[in-house]
Amino acid sequence: LVFASDEIRKSVLENIAKIGLSKLGALFSVCSSEYTDRTVSGVFFEHIAHRILERGGTFTCTSLEENESDKRSTMSITLGPTEHGARVFKEDGDILGMKDQYCVPLVPNFPAFDAAYYPYLFQMTIRKEHPVTSMHKALQKVSPFPHLTSADFQTKVKKCFLIFVVPSEIANEWTKKQHFVGDRMEQRLQKHIKQFVLPLD
């Protein structure tokens, strides 16, 4: 089961936006059944996740970084509510300048992440692993540094967090298997961008 077109997908999500969050869990459960393609349930989960995060709150994330002990560290992040829903940014938008705002890309197939609340980048997924592709390209599109280099992270950006937002039932199975995929610059960026997982019920 997949959406017949992008227009139908857009229409469905616009109507789902009118449904209360408390009722969307049941819809997601139905769409996650064995009879439904995971593409549809993934779209619904991303939509629900956006609605939860854009209304703000404090969320606990678990680090995916390797450490000497088996116990993974946690981090609490606080997002302020974004009035009138998420702010949409274009490819030439400056998310580094959009502090304290939950932002989503104008294009649905934007590379590397699905939303930003700088310094946090969010990638929604219902899968147990998710490769990171074209992070360098994505950050070049939405930062004031068109020729972004690894050194820029140390001198200008300083910190950035990539947070995988996943259903709570698979959060504990997540490890740092999702290495950055691509050229040498992608590998360098991985050293500067800390990875976390955020479970949503």
mmCIF file of C-alpha atoms in Angstrom:
data_model
loop_
_atom_site.group_PDB
_atom_site.id
_atom_site.type_symbol
_atom_site.label_atom_id
_atom_site.label_comp_id
_atom_site.label_asym_id
_atom_site.label_seq_id
_atom_site.Cartn_x
_atom_site.Cartn_y
_atom_site.Cartn_z
ATOM 1 C CA LEU A 1 0.000 0.000 0.000
ATOM 2 C CA VAL A 2 1.497 3.305 -1.118
ATOM 3 C CA PHE A 3 0.178 6.764 -1.928
ATOM 4 C CA ALA A 4 -0.976 6.995 -5.545
ATOM 5 C CA SER A 5 0.651 10.405 -6.023
ATOM 6 C CA ASP A 6 2.334 13.263 -4.181
ATOM 7 C CA GLU A 7 -0.892 15.261 -4.401
ATOM 8 C CA ILE A 8 -2.848 12.490 -2.680
ATOM 9 C CA ARG A 9 -0.136 12.208 -0.024
ATOM 10 C CA LYS A 10 -0.364 15.958 0.587
ATOM 11 C CA SER A 11 -4.169 15.869 0.775
ATOM 12 C CA VAL A 12 -4.156 12.955 3.223
ATOM 13 C CA LEU A 13 -1.641 14.662 5.522
ATOM 14 C CA GLU A 14 -3.583 17.928 5.426
ATOM 15 C CA ASN A 15 -6.675 16.088 6.633
ATOM 16 C CA ILE A 16 -4.741 14.145 9.250
ATOM 17 C CA ALA A 17 -3.536 17.489 10.604
ATOM 18 C CA LYS A 18 -7.113 18.087 11.746
ATOM 19 C CA ILE A 19 -7.089 14.952 13.901
ATOM 20 C CA GLY A 20 -6.014 15.228 17.532
ATOM 21 C CA LEU A 21 -2.639 13.745 18.445
ATOM 22 C CA SER A 22 -4.261 11.397 20.955
ATOM 23 C CA LYS A 23 -6.112 9.657 18.114
ATOM 24 C CA LEU A 24 -3.210 9.452 15.705
ATOM 25 C CA GLY A 25 -1.488 6.653 17.625
ATOM 26 C CA ALA A 26 -4.213 4.201 16.672
ATOM 27 C CA LEU A 27 -3.974 5.273 13.030
ATOM 28 C CA PHE A 28 -0.217 4.743 13.053
ATOM 29 C CA SER A 29 -0.685 1.261 14.588
ATOM 30 C CA VAL A 30 -3.056 0.277 11.792
ATOM 31 C CA CYS A 31 -0.661 1.595 9.164
ATOM 32 C CA SER A 32 2.207 -0.354 10.753
ATOM 33 C CA SER A 33 0.438 -3.677 10.327
ATOM 34 C CA GLU A 34 1.851 -6.496 8.244
ATOM 35 C CA TYR A 35 -0.584 -5.615 5.462
ATOM 36 C CA THR A 36 0.760 -2.107 4.958
ATOM 37 C CA ASP A 37 3.888 -0.981 3.156
ATOM 38 C CA ARG A 38 6.339 0.638 5.587
ATOM 39 C CA THR A 39 6.517 3.686 3.333
ATOM 40 C CA VAL A 40 3.001 4.704 4.395
ATOM 41 C CA SER A 41 3.583 4.097 8.102
ATOM 42 C CA GLY A 42 6.872 5.990 7.827
ATOM 43 C CA VAL A 43 5.097 9.005 6.332
ATOM 44 C CA PHE A 44 2.492 8.944 9.102
ATOM 45 C CA PHE A 45 5.127 8.600 11.824
ATOM 46 C CA GLU A 46 7.113 11.529 10.438
ATOM 47 C CA HIS A 47 3.948 13.633 10.372
ATOM 48 C CA ILE A 48 3.116 12.739 13.990
ATOM 49 C CA ALA A 49 6.706 13.397 15.096
ATOM 50 C CA HIS A 50 6.682 16.856 13.507
ATOM 51 C CA ARG A 51 3.482 17.750 15.335
ATOM 52 C CA ILE A 52 4.854 16.602 18.684
ATOM 53 C CA LEU A 53 8.172 18.418 18.328
ATOM 54 C CA GLU A 54 6.783 21.661 16.928
ATOM 55 C CA ARG A 55 4.528 22.139 19.957
ATOM 56 C CA GLY A 56 7.629 22.112 22.133
ATOM 57 C CA GLY A 57 8.614 20.408 25.367
ATOM 58 C CA THR A 58 11.524 18.631 27.021
ATOM 59 C CA PHE A 59 12.714 15.384 25.467
ATOM 60 C CA THR A 60 15.288 12.843 26.621
ATOM 61 C CA CYS A 61 17.693 11.559 23.979
ATOM 62 C CA THR A 62 20.172 8.696 24.278
ATOM 63 C CA SER A 63 23.659 9.050 22.867
ATOM 64 C CA LEU A 64 24.736 6.793 20.021
ATOM 65 C CA GLU A 65 28.376 7.722 20.523
ATOM 66 C CA GLU A 66 30.734 4.961 21.534
ATOM 67 C CA ASN A 67 32.110 5.062 25.069
ATOM 68 C CA GLU A 68 34.144 2.836 27.324
ATOM 69 C CA SER A 69 31.181 1.663 29.396
ATOM 70 C CA ASP A 70 28.124 -0.198 28.175
ATOM 71 C CA LYS A 71 25.838 2.459 29.626
ATOM 72 C CA ARG A 72 24.908 5.068 27.068
ATOM 73 C CA SER A 73 24.678 8.686 28.195
ATOM 74 C CA THR A 74 21.511 10.744 27.863
ATOM 75 C CA MET A 75 20.807 14.365 27.042
ATOM 76 C CA SER A 76 17.682 16.439 27.677
ATOM 77 C CA ILE A 77 16.714 18.963 25.041
ATOM 78 C CA THR A 78 14.061 21.641 25.425
ATOM 79 C CA LEU A 79 12.234 22.977 22.386
ATOM 80 C CA GLY A 80 10.061 26.036 22.605
ATOM 81 C CA PRO A 81 6.643 25.934 20.928
ATOM 82 C CA THR A 82 6.585 27.187 17.353
ATOM 83 C CA GLU A 83 3.557 29.413 16.792
ATOM 84 C CA HIS A 84 1.373 28.547 13.799
ATOM 85 C CA GLY A 85 3.245 25.301 13.195
ATOM 86 C CA ALA A 86 6.683 24.608 11.828
ATOM 87 C CA ARG A 87 8.547 27.265 9.884
ATOM 88 C CA VAL A 88 9.335 26.205 6.335
ATOM 89 C CA PHE A 89 12.803 26.895 4.968
ATOM 90 C CA LYS A 90 13.979 26.877 1.379
ATOM 91 C CA GLU A 91 17.278 25.472 0.227
ATOM 92 C CA ASP A 92 18.926 28.852 0.576
ATOM 93 C CA GLY A 93 17.487 29.390 4.050
ATOM 94 C CA ASP A 94 19.745 29.962 7.025
ATOM 95 C CA ILE A 95 18.690 27.501 9.739
ATOM 96 C CA LEU A 96 21.683 28.550 11.804
ATOM 97 C CA GLY A 97 20.005 31.942 12.066
ATOM 98 C CA MET A 98 16.575 30.490 12.885
ATOM 99 C CA LYS A 99 17.263 29.836 16.548
ATOM 100 C CA ASP A 100 14.388 28.824 18.827
ATOM 101 C CA GLN A 101 12.245 27.819 15.855
ATOM 102 C CA TYR A 102 11.224 24.382 14.618
ATOM 103 C CA CYS A 103 11.916 24.345 10.885
ATOM 104 C CA VAL A 104 11.078 21.883 8.122
ATOM 105 C CA PRO A 105 12.361 21.910 4.530
ATOM 106 C CA LEU A 106 10.119 23.036 1.695
ATOM 107 C CA VAL A 107 11.030 20.002 -0.397
ATOM 108 C CA PRO A 108 9.969 16.574 0.985
ATOM 109 C CA ASN A 109 13.143 14.803 -0.198
ATOM 110 C CA PHE A 110 15.616 17.158 1.460
ATOM 111 C CA PRO A 111 18.861 15.247 2.193
ATOM 112 C CA ALA A 112 20.230 14.196 5.590
ATOM 113 C CA PHE A 113 17.518 15.496 7.947
ATOM 114 C CA ASP A 114 13.759 16.125 8.134
ATOM 115 C CA ALA A 115 13.649 19.091 10.523
ATOM 116 C CA ALA A 116 15.893 21.463 12.436
ATOM 117 C CA TYR A 117 15.796 23.369 15.713
ATOM 118 C CA TYR A 118 19.354 24.572 15.683
ATOM 119 C CA PRO A 119 21.700 23.141 16.912
ATOM 120 C CA TYR A 120 19.517 20.019 16.644
ATOM 121 C CA LEU A 121 18.868 18.262 13.331
ATOM 122 C CA PHE A 122 16.091 15.646 13.331
ATOM 123 C CA GLN A 123 15.788 12.565 11.153
ATOM 124 C CA MET A 124 12.502 10.666 11.544
ATOM 125 C CA THR A 125 12.449 6.952 10.782
ATOM 126 C CA ILE A 126 10.603 3.790 11.764
ATOM 127 C CA ARG A 127 13.554 1.584 10.828
ATOM 128 C CA LYS A 128 16.224 0.194 13.139
ATOM 129 C CA GLU A 129 19.017 1.857 11.205
ATOM 130 C CA HIS A 130 19.241 4.792 8.837
ATOM 131 C CA PRO A 131 22.315 5.741 6.792
ATOM 132 C CA VAL A 132 23.129 9.440 6.724
ATOM 133 C CA THR A 133 23.614 10.678 3.184
ATOM 134 C CA SER A 134 24.594 14.085 1.789
ATOM 135 C CA MET A 135 24.936 15.838 5.162
ATOM 136 C CA HIS A 136 27.646 18.089 3.751
ATOM 137 C CA LYS A 137 25.411 19.022 0.804
ATOM 138 C CA ALA A 138 22.436 19.658 3.099
ATOM 139 C CA LEU A 139 24.357 21.894 5.494
ATOM 140 C CA GLN A 140 25.821 23.872 2.621
ATOM 141 C CA LYS A 141 22.279 24.600 1.440
ATOM 142 C CA VAL A 142 21.041 25.897 4.784
ATOM 143 C CA SER A 143 24.009 27.530 6.454
ATOM 144 C CA PRO A 144 25.749 30.883 5.964
ATOM 145 C CA PHE A 145 28.871 28.962 4.936
ATOM 146 C CA PRO A 146 28.415 28.018 1.256
ATOM 147 C CA HIS A 147 31.809 26.298 1.254
ATOM 148 C CA LEU A 148 31.358 24.610 4.618
ATOM 149 C CA THR A 149 34.474 22.812 5.784
ATOM 150 C CA SER A 150 35.316 20.630 8.733
ATOM 151 C CA ALA A 151 37.203 23.567 10.253
ATOM 152 C CA ASP A 152 34.015 25.674 10.193
ATOM 153 C CA PHE A 153 32.520 23.385 12.808
ATOM 154 C CA GLN A 154 35.374 24.100 15.160
ATOM 155 C CA THR A 155 35.495 27.865 14.600
ATOM 156 C CA LYS A 156 31.954 28.903 13.611
ATOM 157 C CA VAL A 157 29.311 26.210 14.050
ATOM 158 C CA LYS A 158 31.040 24.666 17.105
ATOM 159 C CA LYS A 159 28.314 22.127 17.855
ATOM 160 C CA CYS A 160 25.594 20.262 16.059
ATOM 161 C CA PHE A 161 23.481 17.243 16.999
ATOM 162 C CA LEU A 162 21.850 14.728 14.677
ATOM 163 C CA ILE A 163 18.877 13.178 16.478
ATOM 164 C CA PHE A 164 17.094 10.128 15.089
ATOM 165 C CA VAL A 165 13.433 10.256 16.097
ATOM 166 C CA VAL A 166 12.045 6.722 16.242
ATOM 167 C CA PRO A 167 9.114 4.765 17.755
ATOM 168 C CA SER A 168 9.888 3.941 21.394
ATOM 169 C CA GLU A 169 9.665 0.176 20.828
ATOM 170 C CA ILE A 170 12.788 0.155 18.639
ATOM 171 C CA ALA A 171 14.820 2.888 20.365
ATOM 172 C CA ASN A 172 16.813 0.470 22.530
ATOM 173 C CA GLU A 173 17.908 -1.475 19.461
ATOM 174 C CA TRP A 174 19.573 1.558 17.947
ATOM 175 C CA THR A 175 23.352 1.762 17.883
ATOM 176 C CA LYS A 176 25.714 3.911 15.866
ATOM 177 C CA LYS A 177 25.390 1.747 12.766
ATOM 178 C CA GLN A 178 24.181 4.716 10.724
ATOM 179 C CA HIS A 179 27.579 6.014 9.597
ATOM 180 C CA PHE A 180 27.738 8.969 7.260
ATOM 181 C CA VAL A 181 27.783 7.730 3.684
ATOM 182 C CA GLY A 182 29.739 9.539 1.000
ATOM 183 C CA ASP A 183 33.057 11.212 0.380
ATOM 184 C CA ARG A 184 35.862 12.140 2.764
ATOM 185 C CA MET A 185 34.094 15.354 3.790
ATOM 186 C CA GLU A 186 31.119 13.341 5.018
ATOM 187 C CA GLN A 187 33.438 11.278 7.189
ATOM 188 C CA ARG A 188 34.994 14.434 8.628
ATOM 189 C CA LEU A 189 31.596 15.909 9.449
ATOM 190 C CA GLN A 190 30.691 12.774 11.356
ATOM 191 C CA LYS A 191 33.400 13.620 13.886
ATOM 192 C CA HIS A 192 31.755 16.982 14.635
ATOM 193 C CA ILE A 193 28.085 16.017 14.648
ATOM 194 C CA LYS A 194 27.058 14.049 17.737
ATOM 195 C CA GLN A 195 24.372 11.413 17.167
ATOM 196 C CA PHE A 196 21.446 10.647 19.490
ATOM 197 C CA VAL A 197 18.194 8.715 19.358
ATOM 198 C CA LEU A 198 14.898 10.148 20.631
ATOM 199 C CA PRO A 199 12.039 7.681 21.287
ATOM 200 C CA LEU A 200 8.426 8.759 20.800
ATOM 201 C CA ASP A 201 5.463 6.828 22.183
#
